[in-house]
Amino acid sequence: MSRLTRRDFLRSSGVGVGLGLGAGFGLSGCAGTMTGDIAPKSGRRVVVIGGGWGGSTAARYIRIADPTIEVVLLEPNREFVSCPFSNLVLSGQRSIESLTLSYGGLRARGVKIIHELATAIEPDTKRVRIGEGYLAYDRLVVSPGVDFQWEQVEGLAAARDTVLHAWKAGPQTVQLAAQIQSMPDGGVFVLTVPRVAYRCPPGPYERICQVAWYLKGNKPKSKVIVLDANPNIVSKTGLFRAAWRAYPNIDYRASQKVVAVDTSTREVRTEFDRVKYDVLNLIPPQRAGAIAVQADLVGADKRWCEVDHVTYESVKQKNIHVIGDATIGLPVPKSGNVANNMGKAAALSIVSLLNGQAVPLMPPGNTCYSWVSDREAIAVVNAYKIENGKVVQIEQKLTPAQSVSVAQRAEGWRQSIWADMLS
Amino acid sequence: MKGGTAIMTTTRFAAALAAAVFLLAAAPGAARAAGPLDDPGFAKVITCAACHGANGNSGSDMMPIISGLDPAYFKRQIENYAAGKRPSPEMEPYAKEVQFLGADQIAAYFAAQKRVPTPIRVSAEAAARGKTIAAQCVVCHGPDGKGEAARLIPGLAGQPPGYLAQQMALFKGDTRDPGDPLLAAKKALMKIIPDGQFADLAAYYSSLR
């Protein structure tokens, strides 16, 4: 990773004196490597690792609920790119720019943002390491998203830069769209779905709709082969089945776990079969983001983090709250909306705890839209309550059918929830 | 507040004082300013914000603004959503979550929030056309589109145009609260308005302040 310089830090955080940097570091602006305490803590401070759907929301709501608490957000990316709606980039319905948002709104709320990777957590001394320096915290929010288990597919680790996942919206999304567009008519697009649990359960099936929709109109001799490690469509099953009736170019194969990839022969191998591809989108098995594994926040499975259902405090480490896709044990999907709600609940729990107040019960909720064509969408909605300290689902409801009206509401949700994270 | 509860007994006063001292002791040197968490309703509505915006002030075209809503009207909608009378795959589950958290408190919270009109802009021409159609709506929703809380008639002024137009279509098709006698006259009226005029009518009411 790059080394954090004083100049970088001052520039990226947009503050100097406010973080207690003025006197300690002088103002000479020399670009030496930052070591030791990057920003000595004067008041109460929460450090947030990860500026995705969960972390951004947590940082924002701590500042809303109690602006006397300092919030430092560690996020390597300089801009936010929305995973929800990014499948529409693959069908040419949206540009990646239209899904790219600034962190300026959080800065305006006083969140201090450092565009660096957290490299380690030291729970005993309550410090987060950034390269050779560190930041002290009173409470820590870990919202690391997912990382990929490359080793689960033979040949994938070596090919990880050329075999695309496009499962984190950004450069790979654009690259995959370009590969699909340049595929010859008659070419085969292969998409592989990992076994649950993975980020965004309906995401692969929405992606299948979008690619099939694009190919149907632009490359009518092409087809989509889906190799799903699961025995059936994982989410919104009936609605996706109905949507796929419009796409005879989809060849869906259940219980086909990909075990190997060979880029020289352009084929993937399942437990039973070999499948040739022209364009491959291999979504690898996943686990919590690396920092959660490194800090031993994951459970016996070495994949996911168990948390308290009310405060999202890790069951393994005190004063560390884990939110978003990295968590396990709640009856919720790994979705952006759930991460957003966990961010809020963790934020208000932390503010309550730091102020010596009782933590309110804040059950999550989930609204999840999937686009099945260029103009129609479907949705699943989950509501929850908290009973005896555990999150329990009240109800799950699906839209009765795909419609333009649902798609319009999806757009409304997108606008509102982006503002709820970043404005 | 119900009568009698405002009188604080000596014991209660002592308990309150002890609680206050504890709070101060818990955060030495950082006496917290009054914040949103002081209102217990705030933590109950955070899930709503993902669609309905901060404090119910939706900024998007399809999600209604629910700040400043009459509490009785709010509660009626929650009951109708939860019972499936106002069919909505999104709101039916969330209405049940609202009931779990306390519909009275949440209704009171949103009622107390200052309503901010939609940031969605409509064309002046569409609004002007809509005004000419609105003559019959005024009877219930009022000349300024503010509604009449006592009759459970909501204000339309400043609501996002996309939401208003969608509700008109739902009323016309009798798919919102089907069979509800309170809405019979409204639906009869919507039936004679051509679909093509909904956007103009929505633009007009959305533009009102």
XYZ file of C-alpha atoms in Angstrom:
632
model
C 0.000 0.000 0.000
C 1.037 3.577 -0.461
C 2.502 5.415 2.475
C 0.421 8.059 4.123
C 2.152 11.378 4.218
C 1.284 14.319 6.409
C 0.463 16.283 3.302
C -1.793 13.504 2.015
C -3.536 13.275 5.323
C -4.068 16.994 5.652
C -5.365 17.119 2.093
C -7.596 14.087 2.312
C -9.058 14.819 5.704
C -9.449 18.490 4.901
C -8.414 19.419 8.403
C -5.257 19.898 10.374
C -5.761 21.703 13.620
C -9.189 20.138 14.117
C -7.594 16.719 14.408
C -4.860 17.982 16.675
C -2.303 17.857 13.883
C -1.145 21.464 13.978
C 1.377 21.625 16.767
C 2.656 18.077 16.673
C 3.612 17.993 13.035
C 4.382 21.606 12.292
C 3.368 23.137 9.042
C 6.492 22.575 6.989
C 4.586 20.181 4.755
C 7.453 17.798 4.216
C 6.333 14.473 2.814
C 7.852 12.024 5.231
C 6.238 8.701 6.135
C 3.728 9.033 8.888
C 4.570 6.983 11.909
C 3.270 6.847 15.449
C -0.017 8.482 16.340
C -1.296 9.971 13.086
C -3.771 12.234 14.851
C -3.673 12.332 18.654
C -7.140 11.915 20.093
C -8.398 14.834 22.164
C -12.078 14.005 22.628
C -14.265 11.009 21.943
C -13.540 9.348 18.641
C -15.091 6.651 16.493
C -13.024 5.223 13.644
C -14.960 3.632 10.785
C -13.211 1.126 8.523
C -14.829 1.006 5.102
C -16.881 3.650 3.299
C -19.444 1.428 1.569
C -23.146 1.162 2.295
C -22.671 0.331 5.980
C -19.642 2.425 6.896
C -20.750 5.616 5.161
C -24.132 5.417 6.857
C -22.581 4.754 10.271
C -20.192 7.703 9.931
C -23.027 9.994 8.849
C -25.433 9.004 11.610
C -22.892 9.341 14.398
C -22.347 12.921 13.288
C -26.118 13.514 13.061
C -26.815 12.036 16.495
C -23.904 13.676 18.327
C -21.616 16.119 16.507
C -19.323 16.313 19.538
C -18.032 12.837 18.636
C -15.150 12.866 16.176
C -15.548 10.412 13.281
C -12.633 9.274 11.124
C -13.509 7.157 8.071
C -10.845 4.969 6.454
C -11.671 4.200 2.834
C -9.058 3.595 0.112
C -11.359 4.595 -2.752
C -11.714 8.303 -3.398
C -15.255 7.955 -4.687
C -18.232 5.796 -3.792
C -19.513 3.447 -6.506
C -22.925 1.861 -5.941
C -23.143 -1.903 -6.349
C -26.951 -1.769 -6.500
C -27.887 -0.714 -10.058
C -24.427 -1.675 -11.388
C -25.847 -4.646 -13.328
C -27.494 -2.011 -15.525
C -24.012 -0.965 -16.682
C -23.585 -4.437 -18.205
C -26.666 -3.952 -20.393
C -25.727 -0.402 -21.320
C -28.708 1.065 -19.456
C -26.519 3.101 -17.136
C -23.007 4.504 -17.053
C -20.688 3.793 -14.153
C -20.415 7.566 -13.729
C -24.135 7.690 -12.905
C -23.428 5.315 -9.995
C -20.342 7.166 -8.773
C -20.836 9.525 -5.853
C -18.670 11.930 -3.905
C -17.785 11.667 -0.232
C -18.160 15.466 -0.047
C -21.465 15.243 1.808
C -19.864 13.269 4.618
C -16.971 15.733 4.775
C -19.467 18.583 5.044
C -20.921 16.817 8.091
C -17.498 16.822 9.679
C -16.508 13.228 8.925
C -12.727 13.147 8.508
C -11.905 10.857 5.616
C -8.551 9.203 5.078
C -8.237 7.426 1.740
C -6.045 4.656 3.056
C -6.424 0.996 3.875
C -6.589 -0.034 7.517
C -3.886 -2.684 7.817
C -4.502 -4.024 11.323
C -6.608 -3.615 14.436
C -5.148 -3.660 17.943
C -8.189 -4.223 20.206
C -6.197 -4.170 23.454
C -4.793 -0.696 22.889
C -7.855 0.418 20.847
C -5.822 1.375 17.818
C -6.183 0.943 14.071
C -2.918 0.610 12.158
C -2.456 2.392 8.856
C 0.895 1.299 7.491
C 3.452 2.392 10.053
C 1.145 4.810 11.827
C -1.938 4.337 13.944
C -5.172 5.989 14.986
C -6.652 5.636 18.471
C -10.397 5.073 18.929
C -12.983 4.822 21.661
C -15.178 2.603 19.510
C -14.513 1.107 16.118
C -16.920 0.316 13.294
C -15.719 -2.382 10.898
C -17.643 -2.402 7.625
C -15.218 -4.268 5.375
C -17.628 -5.784 2.850
C -16.527 -9.044 1.274
C -13.310 -10.442 -0.097
C -12.987 -13.382 -2.448
C -11.860 -16.904 -1.700
C -9.738 -17.277 -4.831
C -8.283 -20.543 -3.605
C -11.692 -22.236 -3.795
C -11.482 -22.418 -7.607
C -8.444 -24.077 -9.167
C -6.580 -21.726 -11.472
C -8.453 -18.657 -10.282
C -5.780 -17.158 -8.046
C -3.375 -16.940 -10.977
C -6.065 -15.576 -13.306
C -7.717 -13.185 -10.873
C -6.821 -10.085 -12.894
C -8.275 -11.405 -16.146
C -11.227 -13.513 -14.979
C -13.716 -10.871 -13.920
C -16.069 -10.978 -10.935
C -17.498 -7.454 -11.318
C -18.937 -8.095 -7.848
C -17.552 -4.831 -6.484
C -18.862 -2.034 -8.673
C -16.039 -0.144 -10.346
C -13.399 -0.850 -12.990
C -14.351 -4.521 -13.338
C -17.966 -3.579 -14.053
C -16.808 -1.410 -16.953
C -14.396 -4.089 -18.207
C -17.066 -6.772 -18.158
C -19.496 -4.517 -20.041
C -16.804 -3.954 -22.690
C -16.163 -7.712 -22.983
C -19.873 -8.399 -23.466
C -20.160 -5.660 -26.077
C -17.170 -6.924 -28.059
C -18.220 -10.581 -27.896
C -19.090 -11.873 -31.387
C -22.705 -12.710 -32.157
C -22.975 -16.408 -31.398
C -20.545 -16.132 -28.503
C -21.228 -17.771 -25.149
C -21.370 -15.746 -21.942
C -20.857 -17.910 -18.870
C -21.827 -16.671 -15.423
C -21.091 -18.693 -12.318
C -22.900 -18.276 -8.989
C -21.212 -19.318 -5.731
C -22.982 -21.271 -3.031
C -24.686 -19.117 -0.373
C -23.739 -17.070 1.667
C -22.529 -14.372 -0.709
C -23.089 -10.647 -1.229
C -26.473 -9.722 -2.754
C -28.448 -12.984 -3.126
C -30.570 -11.855 -6.130
C -27.652 -10.022 -7.779
C -26.500 -12.862 -10.078
C -30.039 -13.450 -11.332
C -30.610 -9.763 -12.027
C -27.305 -9.797 -13.904
C -28.488 -12.771 -15.974
C -31.605 -10.762 -16.928
C -29.565 -7.739 -17.931
C -27.020 -9.632 -20.017
C -29.740 -11.773 -21.629
C -31.752 -8.627 -22.416
C -28.708 -7.020 -24.050
C -27.755 -10.127 -26.049
C -31.331 -10.712 -27.204
C -31.402 -7.292 -28.837
C -27.810 -7.035 -29.996
C -26.382 -10.535 -30.476
C -29.359 -12.793 -31.085
C -27.249 -15.885 -31.777
C -25.450 -15.617 -28.422
C -26.462 -17.329 -25.215
C -26.010 -17.080 -21.466
C -24.986 -20.227 -19.630
C -25.493 -20.011 -15.872
C -23.584 -22.421 -13.637
C -25.231 -22.085 -10.239
C -23.618 -23.861 -7.288
C -27.004 -23.673 -5.543
C -29.841 -26.153 -6.166
C -32.156 -23.354 -7.328
C -32.393 -19.595 -7.834
C -31.527 -18.242 -4.394
C -33.855 -15.218 -4.194
C -37.143 -14.070 -5.806
C -37.191 -17.485 -7.443
C -40.629 -17.451 -9.052
C -40.308 -13.866 -10.230
C -36.968 -14.520 -11.928
C -38.314 -17.722 -13.508
C -41.196 -15.693 -14.916
C -38.860 -12.972 -16.167
C -36.619 -15.490 -17.905
C -39.500 -16.624 -20.115
C -38.711 -13.547 -22.186
C -35.124 -14.735 -22.620
C -34.867 -18.057 -24.403
C -31.136 -17.349 -24.683
C -30.662 -18.312 -20.982
C -29.381 -21.826 -20.270
C -29.686 -22.177 -16.483
C -27.958 -25.141 -14.855
C -28.545 -25.665 -11.132
C -26.184 -27.474 -8.737
C -23.186 -26.814 -10.966
C -20.383 -25.749 -8.670
C -17.366 -24.408 -10.531
C -14.180 -26.048 -9.313
C -11.605 -24.887 -11.887
C -10.953 -22.341 -14.593
C -8.525 -22.599 -17.512
C -8.028 -19.342 -19.380
C -5.781 -20.958 -22.035
C -8.577 -23.252 -23.256
C -11.308 -20.775 -22.211
C -13.268 -23.266 -20.188
C -14.567 -23.731 -16.677
C -14.881 -27.075 -15.004
C -17.707 -28.035 -12.658
C -17.852 -31.167 -10.563
C -19.525 -32.921 -13.519
C -18.837 -31.004 -16.678
C -16.625 -28.731 -18.774
C -18.101 -25.570 -20.272
C -16.470 -23.389 -22.961
C -16.885 -19.639 -22.767
C -16.222 -16.585 -24.880
C -16.800 -14.201 -21.985
C -16.596 -15.465 -18.410
C -18.031 -13.804 -15.320
C -16.922 -15.936 -12.388
C -18.353 -14.750 -9.081
C -16.057 -16.416 -6.530
C -17.035 -17.674 -3.072
C -16.748 -14.934 -0.481
C -15.893 -14.146 3.111
C -15.733 -11.032 5.257
C -13.256 -8.372 4.138
C -9.611 -9.120 4.930
C -9.320 -6.798 7.921
C -12.065 -8.742 9.734
C -10.192 -12.000 9.222
C -6.876 -10.448 10.175
C -8.363 -9.000 13.382
C -9.945 -12.367 14.261
C -13.459 -10.994 14.155
C -14.612 -14.013 12.141
C -16.083 -17.145 13.669
C -15.035 -20.754 13.488
C -15.897 -20.800 9.762
C -13.124 -18.206 9.228
C -15.542 -16.428 6.900
C -18.124 -14.264 8.666
C -18.465 -12.173 11.837
C -21.012 -12.845 14.544
C -22.398 -9.755 16.270
C -24.815 -8.616 18.951
C -28.209 -8.140 17.249
C -28.904 -4.826 18.974
C -25.570 -2.965 18.997
C -23.650 -4.896 16.301
C -20.740 -5.184 18.701
C -18.551 -8.140 17.784
C -19.106 -11.193 19.977
C -15.326 -11.669 19.898
C -13.953 -8.178 20.553
C -15.286 -5.440 22.816
C -15.719 -1.883 21.463
C -15.634 -3.151 17.871
C -18.904 -3.096 15.908
C -19.133 -5.083 12.677
C -21.806 -4.260 10.094
C -22.866 -5.089 6.551
C -22.070 -8.075 4.360
C -19.307 -9.247 6.724
C -21.820 -10.270 9.404
C -23.599 -13.582 9.915
C -26.246 -14.909 12.269
C -29.038 -12.411 11.661
C -31.946 -13.571 9.463
C -31.153 -10.875 6.900
C -29.726 -10.933 3.376
C -26.317 -9.460 2.588
C -27.835 -6.392 0.917
C -27.049 -2.708 0.637
C -30.266 -1.752 2.398
C -29.475 -4.040 5.334
C -25.943 -2.621 5.558
C -27.453 0.872 5.571
C -29.781 -0.082 8.424
C -27.011 -1.809 10.367
C -24.929 1.359 9.934
C -27.648 3.444 11.527
C -28.302 1.028 14.382
C -24.583 0.682 15.131
C -24.134 4.469 14.980
C -26.970 5.224 17.397
C -25.878 2.378 19.682
C -22.366 3.797 19.818
C -23.607 7.321 20.498
C -25.861 6.000 23.272
C -23.050 3.940 24.811
C -20.537 6.802 24.674
C -23.102 9.039 26.366
C -23.981 6.501 29.051
C -27.535 6.128 27.764
C -29.672 3.069 27.164
C -29.383 1.628 23.648
C -32.736 1.721 21.815
C -34.006 -1.324 19.908
C -33.541 -0.690 16.183
C -34.545 -3.675 14.052
C -33.316 -3.639 10.452
C -35.407 -3.716 7.289
C -34.671 -4.690 3.732
C -36.018 -3.426 0.428
C -34.358 -5.014 -2.563
C -35.218 -4.258 -6.185
C -33.987 -6.247 -9.201
C -34.230 -5.051 -12.783
C -35.468 -7.818 -15.081
C -35.380 -5.801 -18.323
C -34.644 -2.246 -19.435
C -37.857 -0.976 -17.851
C -39.342 -3.500 -15.446
C -38.303 -4.541 -11.957
C -39.309 -6.862 -9.111
C -38.748 -6.532 -5.377
C -38.547 -8.366 -2.096
C -39.129 -6.633 1.229
C -38.306 -7.938 4.708
C -39.379 -6.407 8.010
C -37.974 -7.373 11.391
C -38.439 -7.034 15.116
C -36.122 -7.682 18.026
C -37.187 -10.294 20.582
C -35.073 -11.304 23.549
C -32.122 -9.504 22.051
C -32.357 -11.288 18.699
C -33.489 -10.011 15.299
C -36.548 -11.956 14.118
C -38.269 -11.574 10.751
C -41.856 -10.310 10.907
C -42.645 -10.806 7.261
C -41.220 -11.166 3.784
C -43.221 -9.870 0.843
C -42.604 -10.041 -2.891
C -44.029 -7.871 -5.628
C -46.827 -9.857 -7.321
C -45.203 -9.475 -10.742
C -42.600 -7.499 -12.641
C -43.710 -4.003 -13.644
C -42.686 -0.534 -14.743
C -44.201 0.809 -11.542
C -41.821 -1.271 -9.406
C -38.930 0.023 -11.525
C -40.045 3.587 -10.872
C -40.049 2.883 -7.146
C -36.599 1.319 -7.488
C -35.383 4.637 -8.859
C -37.010 6.421 -5.940
C -35.353 4.077 -3.468
C -31.968 4.625 -5.124
C -32.221 8.391 -4.845
C -33.386 8.299 -1.234
C -30.957 5.731 0.120
C -27.938 7.298 -1.554
C -28.840 10.526 0.242
C -29.319 8.569 3.488
C -25.708 7.360 3.204
C -23.774 10.229 1.744
C -25.587 13.584 1.938
C -50.049 13.676 28.232
C -52.713 12.172 30.458
C -53.827 14.143 33.523
C -51.951 13.420 36.741
C -48.713 12.166 35.255
C -47.247 15.656 35.199
C -47.042 15.744 38.974
C -43.648 14.515 40.064
C -43.420 12.842 43.428
C -40.451 13.339 45.727
C -39.306 9.780 45.063
C -39.524 10.266 41.329
C -37.670 13.558 41.594
C -34.869 11.884 43.507
C -34.691 9.118 40.910
C -34.604 11.646 38.086
C -31.884 13.616 39.834
C -29.846 10.461 40.340
C -30.253 9.598 36.665
C -29.138 13.084 35.659
C -26.065 12.876 37.876
C -25.255 9.469 36.384
C -25.486 10.846 32.865
C -23.160 13.721 33.664
C -20.720 11.369 35.335
C -20.782 9.031 32.355
C -19.450 11.674 30.001
C -16.992 13.795 31.985
C -16.094 17.079 30.387
C -18.297 16.365 27.410
C -21.749 17.478 28.409
C -23.673 16.474 25.340
C -25.748 19.093 23.623
C -29.379 18.276 22.975
C -29.480 15.898 20.046
C -31.929 13.904 17.970
C -31.623 10.884 20.283
C -33.283 12.903 23.049
C -36.519 12.183 21.196
C -37.101 8.423 21.553
C -39.007 8.538 18.248
C -35.811 9.258 16.317
C -34.328 5.790 16.783
C -37.657 4.230 15.775
C -37.786 5.878 12.342
C -34.267 5.338 11.054
C -35.374 2.461 8.823
C -37.965 4.744 7.181
C -35.255 7.204 6.098
C -33.862 4.861 3.430
C -36.927 5.634 1.310
C -38.707 8.563 2.965
C -35.636 10.711 3.596
C -34.360 12.489 6.683
C -37.240 13.061 9.127
C -39.720 11.971 6.460
C -38.731 14.617 3.939
C -38.335 12.459 0.859
C -36.189 13.933 -1.877
C -37.111 11.400 -4.528
C -39.923 11.472 -7.062
C -41.693 8.249 -6.103
C -41.465 8.260 -2.312
C -44.013 10.381 -0.439
C -43.090 13.015 2.103
C -44.410 11.864 5.483
C -43.155 14.676 7.701
C -45.863 16.908 9.112
C -48.501 14.286 8.376
C -51.604 14.286 10.575
C -51.052 11.456 13.110
C -54.532 9.997 12.673
C -54.069 9.859 8.905
C -50.609 8.336 9.347
C -51.932 5.640 11.670
C -54.825 4.830 9.368
C -52.384 4.268 6.499
C -50.196 2.037 8.675
C -53.245 -0.014 9.685
C -54.425 -0.304 6.090
C -50.982 -1.277 4.822
C -50.504 -3.862 7.568
C -53.944 -5.371 6.927
C -53.338 -5.489 3.178
C -56.215 -3.047 2.541
C -53.832 -0.590 0.935
C -51.828 -3.173 -0.990
C -48.114 -2.456 -1.135
C -45.404 -5.124 -1.151
C -43.008 -2.536 0.242
C -45.187 -1.026 2.954
C -47.073 -4.063 4.215
C -44.003 -5.517 5.984
C -42.728 -2.123 7.119
C -46.159 -1.180 8.504
C -45.939 -4.247 10.730
C -42.477 -3.151 11.846
C -43.933 0.285 12.665
C -46.655 -1.408 14.733
C -44.012 -3.431 16.568
C -42.042 -0.271 17.366
C -45.153 1.734 18.331
C -47.378 3.365 15.689
C -48.560 6.117 18.062
C -45.059 7.281 18.864
C -43.925 7.103 15.238
C -47.036 8.962 14.033
C -46.360 11.670 16.620
C -42.713 11.867 15.607
C -43.431 12.433 11.922
C -46.286 14.834 12.706
C -43.839 16.994 14.635
C -41.281 17.184 11.818
C -41.187 20.286 9.661
C -42.333 19.471 6.142
C -39.925 20.429 3.376
C -41.530 20.497 -0.102
C -40.153 18.143 -2.746
C -37.001 19.277 -4.528
C -38.384 17.754 -7.749
C -39.187 20.585 -10.145
C -42.141 20.472 -12.533
C -42.725 22.530 -15.662
C -44.789 25.672 -15.182
C -46.857 24.726 -18.237
C -47.770 21.331 -16.776
C -48.685 22.925 -13.438
C -50.831 25.537 -15.192
C -52.661 22.827 -17.138
C -53.088 20.871 -13.910
C -54.635 23.849 -12.161
C -57.467 23.925 -14.703
C -58.285 20.286 -13.901
C -58.018 20.742 -10.129
C -61.295 22.618 -9.677
C -63.068 19.559 -8.294
C -60.177 18.464 -6.071
C -60.375 21.750 -4.170
C -63.638 20.690 -2.544
C -61.773 18.229 -0.330
C -58.061 19.056 -0.551
C -58.649 22.795 -0.175
C -57.694 25.731 -2.387
C -54.056 25.511 -1.293
C -53.849 21.698 -1.377
C -53.270 21.481 2.377
C -56.019 18.932 3.005
C -58.214 18.716 6.109
C -56.861 16.689 8.970
C -60.219 16.389 10.759
C -61.623 14.494 7.748
C -58.437 12.445 7.209
C -57.795 14.262 3.940
C -54.058 14.602 3.379
C -52.243 17.652 2.119
C -50.966 17.276 -1.442
C -48.989 20.514 -1.676
C -45.306 19.935 -2.265
C -45.534 16.139 -2.551
C -43.332 14.614 -5.261
C -45.177 14.566 -8.614
C -44.315 10.942 -9.429
C -45.896 9.740 -6.201
C -49.055 11.838 -6.704
C -49.552 10.599 -10.268
C -49.077 6.986 -9.193
C -51.658 7.319 -6.400
C -54.174 8.804 -8.853
C -53.779 5.735 -11.047
C -54.214 3.462 -8.018
C -57.410 5.290 -6.989
C -58.770 5.176 -10.514
C -58.146 1.440 -10.723
C -59.604 0.951 -7.220
C -56.415 -0.837 -6.170
C -55.738 1.484 -3.232
C -58.034 0.649 -0.297
C -60.576 -1.151 -2.490
C -64.114 -0.793 -1.199
C -63.244 1.885 1.393
C -66.414 4.053 1.663
C -64.318 7.081 2.723
C -62.689 7.043 -0.691
C -65.702 6.271 -2.882
C -66.265 9.877 -3.982
C -62.581 10.376 -4.669
C -62.400 7.286 -6.842
C -65.545 8.271 -8.750
C -63.874 11.575 -9.524
C -60.598 9.988 -10.611
C -62.506 7.719 -12.998
C -63.619 10.670 -15.099
C -60.144 12.193 -15.328
C -58.236 10.817 -18.337
C -54.964 9.063 -17.465
C -53.132 11.531 -19.663
C -54.021 14.360 -17.277
C -52.611 12.766 -14.122
C -49.111 14.110 -14.716
C -50.415 17.668 -15.093
C -52.587 17.420 -12.019
C -49.672 15.972 -10.067
C -47.418 18.771 -11.311
C -49.898 21.359 -10.081
C -50.229 19.985 -6.567
C -46.529 19.290 -6.335
C -45.791 22.925 -7.215
C -48.033 24.330 -4.451
C -46.316 25.646 -1.338
